[in-house]
Short mmCIF file of C-alpha atoms in Angstrom, two decimals:
data_model
loop_
_atom_site.label_atom_id
_atom_site.label_comp_id
_atom_site.label_asym_id
_atom_site.label_seq_id
_atom_site.Cartn_x
_atom_site.Cartn_y
_atom_site.Cartn_z
CA PRO A 1 74.12 104.00 99.73
CA GLU A 2 74.63 101.01 102.28
CA GLU A 3 76.58 98.98 99.22
CA VAL A 4 78.47 99.63 96.19
CA GLN A 5 81.10 97.77 94.26
CA VAL A 6 84.01 100.15 94.81
CA ALA A 7 84.06 102.94 97.52
CA VAL A 8 86.78 105.88 96.86
CA ALA A 9 87.58 107.59 99.74
CA GLY A 10 88.21 111.12 99.04
CA GLY A 11 87.09 113.62 96.26
CA GLY A 12 90.15 115.47 95.47
CA PRO A 13 91.71 115.13 91.90
CA ALA A 14 93.20 111.55 92.77
CA GLY A 15 89.85 110.03 93.89
CA LEU A 16 87.79 111.61 91.29
CA ALA A 17 90.42 110.33 88.61
CA ALA A 18 90.31 106.79 90.39
CA ALA A 19 86.36 106.82 89.97
CA CYS A 20 86.58 108.25 86.28
CA ALA A 21 88.95 105.08 85.49
CA LEU A 22 86.94 102.76 87.01
CA ARG A 23 83.65 103.60 85.81
CA SER A 24 85.05 104.04 82.25
CA ARG A 25 85.72 100.14 82.77
CA GLY A 26 82.26 99.37 83.85
CA PHE A 27 82.98 99.05 87.74
CA ASP A 28 80.29 100.90 90.11
CA ALA A 29 82.76 103.14 91.82
CA HIS A 30 81.26 105.92 94.33
CA VAL A 31 83.11 108.78 95.84
CA PHE A 32 82.67 109.47 99.54
CA GLU A 33 83.94 113.02 100.40
CA GLY A 34 84.25 114.71 103.66
CA ALA A 35 83.30 118.06 102.78
CA GLU A 36 79.74 119.15 102.45
CA ALA A 37 80.42 120.35 98.84
CA LEU A 38 82.62 118.66 96.31
CA LEU A 39 83.60 121.84 94.22
CA ARG A 40 85.33 124.40 96.63
CA ARG A 41 87.75 127.08 96.38
CA GLY A 42 91.15 126.23 95.48
CA THR A 43 94.37 126.99 97.28
CA GLY A 44 95.63 129.48 94.68
CA THR A 45 97.53 126.84 93.08
CA GLY A 46 97.99 125.48 89.50
CA ILE A 47 98.44 121.94 88.36
CA MET A 48 101.04 121.63 85.52
CA VAL A 49 99.91 118.60 83.37
CA SER A 50 103.18 116.98 81.76
CA ALA A 51 103.25 114.21 79.11
CA ASN A 52 103.09 111.54 82.03
CA GLY A 53 100.00 113.19 83.17
CA TRP A 54 98.30 113.42 79.89
CA LYS A 55 99.02 109.77 79.14
CA ALA A 56 97.61 108.58 82.66
CA LEU A 57 94.29 110.72 82.14
CA ALA A 58 93.75 109.56 78.70
CA ALA A 59 94.16 105.98 80.09
CA CYS A 60 91.50 106.94 82.94
CA ASP A 61 88.79 108.39 80.79
CA ALA A 62 89.52 109.37 77.15
CA ALA A 63 87.46 112.60 77.55
CA LEU A 64 89.54 113.84 80.47
CA PRO A 65 92.61 115.26 78.26
CA ALA A 66 90.37 117.64 76.24
CA ALA A 67 88.47 118.76 79.14
CA LEU A 68 91.31 119.68 81.31
CA ARG A 69 92.98 121.36 78.13
CA ALA A 70 90.19 123.56 77.58
CA ALA A 71 90.52 124.61 81.11
CA GLY A 72 94.26 125.41 80.84
CA VAL A 73 96.96 127.25 78.92
CA GLU A 74 99.62 125.78 76.96
CA ILE A 75 103.40 126.56 78.44
CA VAL A 76 105.59 127.52 75.60
CA ARG A 77 108.85 128.62 77.32
CA GLN A 78 110.49 127.88 80.91
CA ASN A 79 112.81 130.54 82.13
CA ILE A 80 115.43 130.19 84.96
CA THR A 81 117.32 133.56 86.52
CA VAL A 82 119.79 133.01 89.12
CA CYS A 83 120.25 136.23 91.30
CA ASP A 84 122.28 137.05 94.22
CA GLU A 85 121.03 138.03 97.58
CA GLY A 86 120.68 141.46 96.41
CA GLY A 87 118.80 141.23 93.51
CA GLY A 88 121.52 141.25 90.84
CA VAL A 89 121.24 138.67 88.18
CA ALA A 90 124.18 136.37 87.89
CA ARG A 91 122.84 134.29 84.71
CA ALA A 92 119.71 133.54 83.02
CA VAL A 93 118.70 130.47 80.83
CA GLY A 94 115.46 129.51 78.97
CA ARG A 95 114.27 126.64 76.99
CA ASP A 96 111.39 126.56 74.55
CA ALA A 97 108.63 124.13 75.74
CA GLY A 98 107.08 123.68 72.04
CA GLY A 99 109.55 120.93 71.58
CA MET A 100 107.71 118.73 74.49
CA GLU A 101 104.78 117.60 72.17
CA GLU A 102 107.03 116.51 69.29
CA ARG A 103 109.42 114.65 72.07
CA PHE A 104 107.00 113.12 74.27
CA GLY A 105 103.57 113.34 72.65
CA TYR A 106 101.90 116.03 74.61
CA ALA A 107 102.40 119.69 75.09
CA GLN A 108 102.62 121.03 78.82
CA TYR A 109 99.69 122.80 80.27
CA ASN A 110 98.86 124.75 83.51
CA VAL A 111 95.23 124.23 84.97
CA PRO A 112 94.20 125.96 88.00
CA TRP A 113 93.45 123.33 90.58
CA ALA A 114 89.91 124.20 90.97
CA ASP A 115 89.23 124.14 87.22
CA ALA A 116 90.81 120.79 87.07
CA HIS A 117 88.87 119.52 89.84
CA ALA A 118 85.86 120.63 88.28
CA ALA A 119 86.70 118.99 84.86
CA LEU A 120 87.16 115.78 86.71
CA ALA A 121 83.90 116.05 88.52
CA ALA A 122 81.96 116.84 85.43
CA ARG A 123 82.92 113.12 84.26
CA LEU A 124 81.02 111.69 87.01
CA PRO A 125 77.16 111.35 87.50
CA GLY A 126 76.20 113.33 90.41
CA GLU A 127 74.44 110.33 91.89
CA VAL A 128 77.78 108.64 92.57
CA VAL A 129 79.42 111.36 94.37
CA HIS A 130 78.50 111.51 98.11
CA CYS A 131 79.55 114.56 100.20
CA GLY A 132 79.41 115.20 103.94
CA CYS A 133 80.89 111.42 103.89
CA LYS A 134 84.09 111.43 105.94
CA ALA A 135 86.03 108.06 105.88
CA VAL A 136 87.42 107.37 109.28
CA GLY A 137 88.22 103.43 108.83
CA TYR A 138 87.31 100.12 107.54
CA ARG A 139 86.79 96.72 108.66
CA ASP A 140 86.60 93.13 107.22
CA ALA A 141 89.38 93.78 104.54
CA LEU A 142 90.22 90.18 104.18
CA GLU A 143 86.57 88.80 104.56
CA ALA A 144 84.86 87.29 101.28
CA GLY A 145 81.88 88.92 101.99
CA GLY A 146 83.31 92.39 101.46
CA VAL A 147 85.15 95.24 103.21
CA ARG A 148 83.05 97.79 104.95
CA LEU A 149 84.14 101.52 104.66
CA LEU A 150 83.33 103.43 108.07
CA LEU A 151 82.21 106.85 107.95
CA GLU A 152 82.16 109.79 110.48
CA GLY A 153 78.84 109.20 112.41
CA GLY A 154 78.68 105.50 112.42
CA GLN A 155 77.76 104.73 108.96
CA GLU A 156 79.07 101.77 107.11
CA VAL A 157 79.21 101.12 103.28
CA ARG A 158 79.88 97.66 102.30
CA CYS A 159 81.88 97.11 99.01
CA SER A 160 84.27 95.05 97.23
CA LEU A 161 87.11 97.31 97.17
CA VAL A 162 88.14 100.44 98.95
CA VAL A 163 90.46 103.08 97.39
CA ALA A 164 92.02 105.26 100.02
CA ALA A 165 92.47 108.53 98.00
CA ASP A 166 92.05 111.03 101.03
CA GLY A 167 95.18 113.04 100.59
CA ALA A 168 98.24 113.70 102.63
CA GLY A 169 96.31 113.66 106.09
CA SER A 170 94.71 110.09 105.27
CA ALA A 171 92.53 108.85 107.89
CA LEU A 172 93.22 105.25 106.39
CA ARG A 173 96.93 105.53 105.73
CA ALA A 174 97.82 104.26 109.37
CA GLN A 175 95.21 101.40 109.32
CA VAL A 176 96.43 100.27 105.74
CA ALA A 177 100.17 100.64 106.23
CA GLY A 178 100.13 99.18 109.88
CA ALA A 179 102.53 99.98 112.64
CA GLY A 180 105.75 99.53 110.55
CA GLU A 181 108.06 102.39 109.49
CA GLY A 182 106.09 105.11 107.58
CA GLY A 183 102.76 103.82 108.59
CA GLY A 184 101.81 105.94 111.51
CA ASP A 185 101.33 109.74 111.95
CA ASP A 186 105.01 110.61 110.26
CA ALA A 187 104.43 113.61 108.55
CA ARG A 188 107.80 115.17 107.95
CA PRO A 189 107.47 119.06 108.03
CA THR A 190 110.43 120.94 106.08
CA THR A 191 111.85 124.34 106.92
CA GLN A 192 110.45 125.37 103.70
CA LEU A 193 107.82 127.84 103.67
CA LEU A 194 105.74 128.84 100.63
CA TRP A 195 103.11 131.52 99.74
CA ASN A 196 100.86 131.51 96.67
CA ALA A 197 97.88 133.04 94.73
CA LEU A 198 95.99 133.29 91.57
CA ILE A 199 95.76 136.79 90.14
CA PRO A 200 94.31 138.32 87.00
CA THR A 201 97.14 138.93 84.69
CA GLU A 202 95.64 142.25 83.59
CA ARG A 203 96.64 143.51 86.98
CA LEU A 204 100.21 143.35 85.87
CA GLU A 205 99.98 145.78 82.85
CA GLY A 206 102.45 148.26 82.87
CA VAL A 207 104.92 146.00 84.67
CA SER A 208 108.10 145.24 82.83
CA ARG A 209 108.53 141.63 81.72
CA GLU A 210 112.13 142.17 81.94
CA LEU A 211 111.92 142.07 85.80
CA PRO A 212 113.09 138.42 87.44
CA GLY A 213 109.74 137.02 88.50
CA VAL A 214 107.35 138.41 86.04
CA HIS A 215 106.33 136.18 83.36
CA ARG A 216 105.56 136.86 79.65
CA PRO A 217 102.42 134.92 78.02
CA GLY A 218 102.74 131.32 77.92
CA GLU A 219 106.00 131.27 79.73
CA VAL A 220 107.20 130.19 83.19
CA GLU A 221 109.63 132.21 85.18
CA PHE A 222 111.49 130.80 88.06
CA VAL A 223 113.92 132.95 90.22
CA THR A 224 116.44 131.92 92.81
CA CYS A 225 117.28 134.53 94.91
CA GLY A 226 120.62 133.83 96.55
CA LEU A 227 119.47 132.09 99.68
CA ASP A 228 118.84 128.32 100.01
CA GLY A 229 115.18 127.98 99.58
CA LYS A 230 114.46 131.68 98.76
CA ALA A 231 112.60 131.61 95.20
CA ILE A 232 110.10 133.25 93.13
CA LEU A 233 107.67 131.55 90.32
CA ALA A 234 105.19 132.72 88.29
CA PHE A 235 103.18 131.46 85.17
CA ASP A 236 99.98 131.73 83.05
CA SER A 237 97.37 129.53 84.73
CA GLY A 238 94.10 128.34 83.00
CA ALA A 239 92.21 129.75 79.97
CA ASP A 240 90.63 132.73 81.86
CA GLY A 241 93.52 135.34 81.84
CA LEU A 242 95.16 134.26 85.45
CA THR A 243 98.67 134.30 86.67
CA SER A 244 99.80 131.78 89.42
CA TRP A 245 102.52 132.94 91.49
CA TYR A 246 104.75 131.49 94.48
CA LEU A 247 107.13 132.67 96.97
CA THR A 248 109.27 130.58 99.02
CA LEU A 249 111.40 131.38 102.01
CA ASP A 250 113.38 128.92 104.53
CA GLU A 251 112.20 129.30 107.83
CA SER A 252 115.27 130.75 108.96
CA ASP A 253 115.41 133.55 106.59
CA ALA A 254 111.61 134.44 107.19
CA PRO A 255 110.88 137.73 108.83
CA GLU A 256 110.27 137.76 112.41
CA ALA A 257 106.40 138.33 112.11
CA VAL A 258 106.38 135.08 110.09
CA ARG A 259 108.36 133.23 112.62
CA ALA A 260 106.14 134.63 115.52
CA ALA A 261 103.13 133.49 113.62
CA LEU A 262 105.06 129.90 113.32
CA ARG A 263 105.66 129.90 117.03
CA SER A 264 102.06 130.66 117.99
CA GLY A 265 100.43 128.25 115.65
CA ASP A 266 98.97 131.18 113.60
CA PHE A 267 100.58 129.92 110.23
CA GLY A 268 98.99 128.51 107.35
CA GLY A 269 95.71 129.12 105.28
CA PHE A 270 94.18 132.20 103.63
CA GLY A 271 94.56 135.99 104.35
CA HIS A 272 96.41 136.62 107.33
CA ALA A 273 96.61 140.39 107.94
CA GLY A 274 100.21 141.63 107.83
CA ARG A 275 101.54 138.90 105.90
CA ALA A 276 101.97 140.71 102.70
CA ASP A 277 104.04 143.25 104.30
CA ALA A 278 106.41 140.57 105.78
CA LEU A 279 106.93 139.16 102.31
CA ARG A 280 107.64 142.65 100.93
CA GLU A 281 110.39 142.77 103.52
CA ALA A 282 111.87 139.45 102.85
CA PHE A 283 111.75 140.26 98.95
CA SER A 284 112.41 144.01 99.16
CA ASP A 285 115.52 143.79 96.73
CA PHE A 286 113.41 141.65 94.16
CA PRO A 287 111.05 144.37 92.18
CA GLY A 288 109.34 141.43 90.44
CA ALA A 289 107.94 139.68 93.59
CA LEU A 290 106.86 143.24 94.86
CA ALA A 291 105.06 143.90 91.64
CA LEU A 292 103.46 140.16 92.25
CA LEU A 293 102.33 141.42 95.70
CA ARG A 294 100.93 144.61 94.53
CA ALA A 295 98.95 142.92 92.31
CA THR A 296 97.34 140.67 95.00
CA ASP A 297 94.61 141.29 97.38
CA GLU A 298 96.15 140.16 100.80
CA ALA A 299 93.16 137.55 101.40
CA ALA A 300 93.95 135.85 98.46
CA ILE A 301 97.46 134.76 99.62
CA PHE A 302 97.78 131.11 100.75
CA GLU A 303 100.56 129.90 102.72
CA ARG A 304 101.69 126.74 104.27
CA ARG A 305 104.64 124.85 105.32
CA LEU A 306 105.70 122.15 103.17
CA ALA A 307 106.26 118.26 104.22
CA ASP A 308 106.00 114.95 103.09
CA ARG A 309 105.99 111.52 104.71
CA GLN A 310 107.89 108.55 105.09
CA PRO A 311 108.02 106.17 101.98
CA LEU A 312 105.87 103.25 102.47
CA SER A 313 107.21 99.69 101.47
CA ALA A 314 105.18 97.60 98.77
CA GLU A 315 103.54 95.56 101.23
CA GLN A 316 102.38 98.65 103.00
CA TRP A 317 100.26 100.19 100.36
CA HIS A 318 97.37 97.88 100.43
CA ASP A 319 95.63 95.75 103.26
CA GLY A 320 93.47 93.12 101.50
CA ALA A 321 90.77 94.97 99.71
CA VAL A 322 91.86 98.28 100.54
CA VAL A 323 94.57 100.15 98.57
CA LEU A 324 96.27 103.34 99.08
CA LEU A 325 96.19 105.98 96.05
CA GLY A 326 97.76 109.41 95.43
CA ASP A 327 98.86 111.55 98.23
CA ALA A 328 97.60 109.22 100.74
CA ALA A 329 100.20 106.87 99.74
CA HIS A 330 103.04 109.01 98.45
CA PRO A 331 102.60 113.00 99.38
CA MET A 332 105.50 115.01 97.53
CA VAL A 333 106.30 118.49 97.87
CA PRO A 334 105.22 120.43 94.78
CA SER A 335 108.58 121.55 93.69
CA GLN A 336 108.69 119.08 90.76
CA GLY A 337 105.20 119.19 89.52
CA GLN A 338 104.59 115.62 89.84
CA GLY A 339 102.33 114.98 92.92
CA THR A 340 99.02 115.02 90.86
CA MET A 341 100.52 113.48 87.83
CA ILE A 342 101.75 110.33 89.85
CA ALA A 343 97.99 110.29 91.61
CA PHE A 344 96.55 110.19 87.96
CA GLU A 345 99.17 107.19 87.01
CA ASP A 346 97.91 105.48 90.26
CA ALA A 347 94.20 105.90 89.05
CA ALA A 348 95.18 104.41 85.56
CA ASP A 349 97.35 101.80 86.69
CA LEU A 350 94.72 100.64 89.61
CA ALA A 351 91.91 100.34 86.91
CA ALA A 352 93.60 98.68 84.69
CA CYS A 353 94.88 95.97 87.19
CA LEU A 354 91.11 95.49 88.36
CA GLU A 355 90.05 95.13 84.73
CA ALA A 356 92.84 92.53 84.21
CA ALA A 357 92.03 90.52 87.40
CA GLY A 358 88.53 89.87 86.14
CA ASP A 359 87.02 87.30 88.22
CA ALA A 360 90.29 87.05 90.64
CA GLY A 361 88.82 90.16 92.46
CA PRO A 362 90.03 93.29 93.81
CA VAL A 363 92.58 91.74 96.50
CA VAL A 364 94.68 90.29 93.54
CA ALA A 365 94.56 93.40 91.72
CA ALA A 366 95.48 95.43 94.71
CA GLU A 367 98.41 93.18 95.21
#
């Protein structure tokens, strides 16, 4: 379309949640996604939905909490095991998660990323989601006649508001935030390396659930492995009998094959040959991690180096009628399980501000 009321750049969970929130309040919000297909393979991750996320989803669209719960699995207990470098258990603590609903009003669920994404997409009419439309910039953000979202290939979309929800690698962030601190290409790579996968839980049949790193039904199992940054995480994910697992290492403790891949630029993405062997080497003293690796096809293992960005000031979050949202504004490393939750909060808050602004318009709401 050449003109819409609100253009949402980015069709990930943040952008879809924003579109749901806006459309539920009567705004003509359209999503412009760079990929050729909206629903696509996830990265083997699960989204841990906590109380603040449920509240935000309900504020976005009253139907969303039930849709995500149907795709997820309730977490009933969280366990932490502290091990030494050789795999010996120093101490273990656990806490029932059943009290979360009583205390905060919502139980904690885990939902596979791809299933959460599909649930959000299902709330939007197909005709308002435009794939193969990558946002590359904007112009006229302060003009009364409306801002223009610029798409790859030269197309322009005129609108009253642009919501830049195009992820941690946002093409719009630098233009919105300006040349000040944090506004440019300021990704901050850490030395933390992460591998993860989703596997059918039935592949763990016969594996002792007493092994650190092997979870029981409905439980989260987190193991520290004696070195800074070395850990195992596993839990149920989704309604279809899946286990989500994660292994992390500091770059300094990674096997030579991994360090060589980092030096050559051949690190990141799915299914690198030999990576499972490298992980077995790194976690050789941790039978739980070895059991997870045996149950996983190497092609299903996703890897990445964790990174975030400089925080933005309040003035850098918007430029006239263009506003940043989700990872485009505040990408987070995943260890706190809050990146998607805060994106949902952004979506709910923006829609509420626009609704309250009324005739004052989107620039007032963005501010």
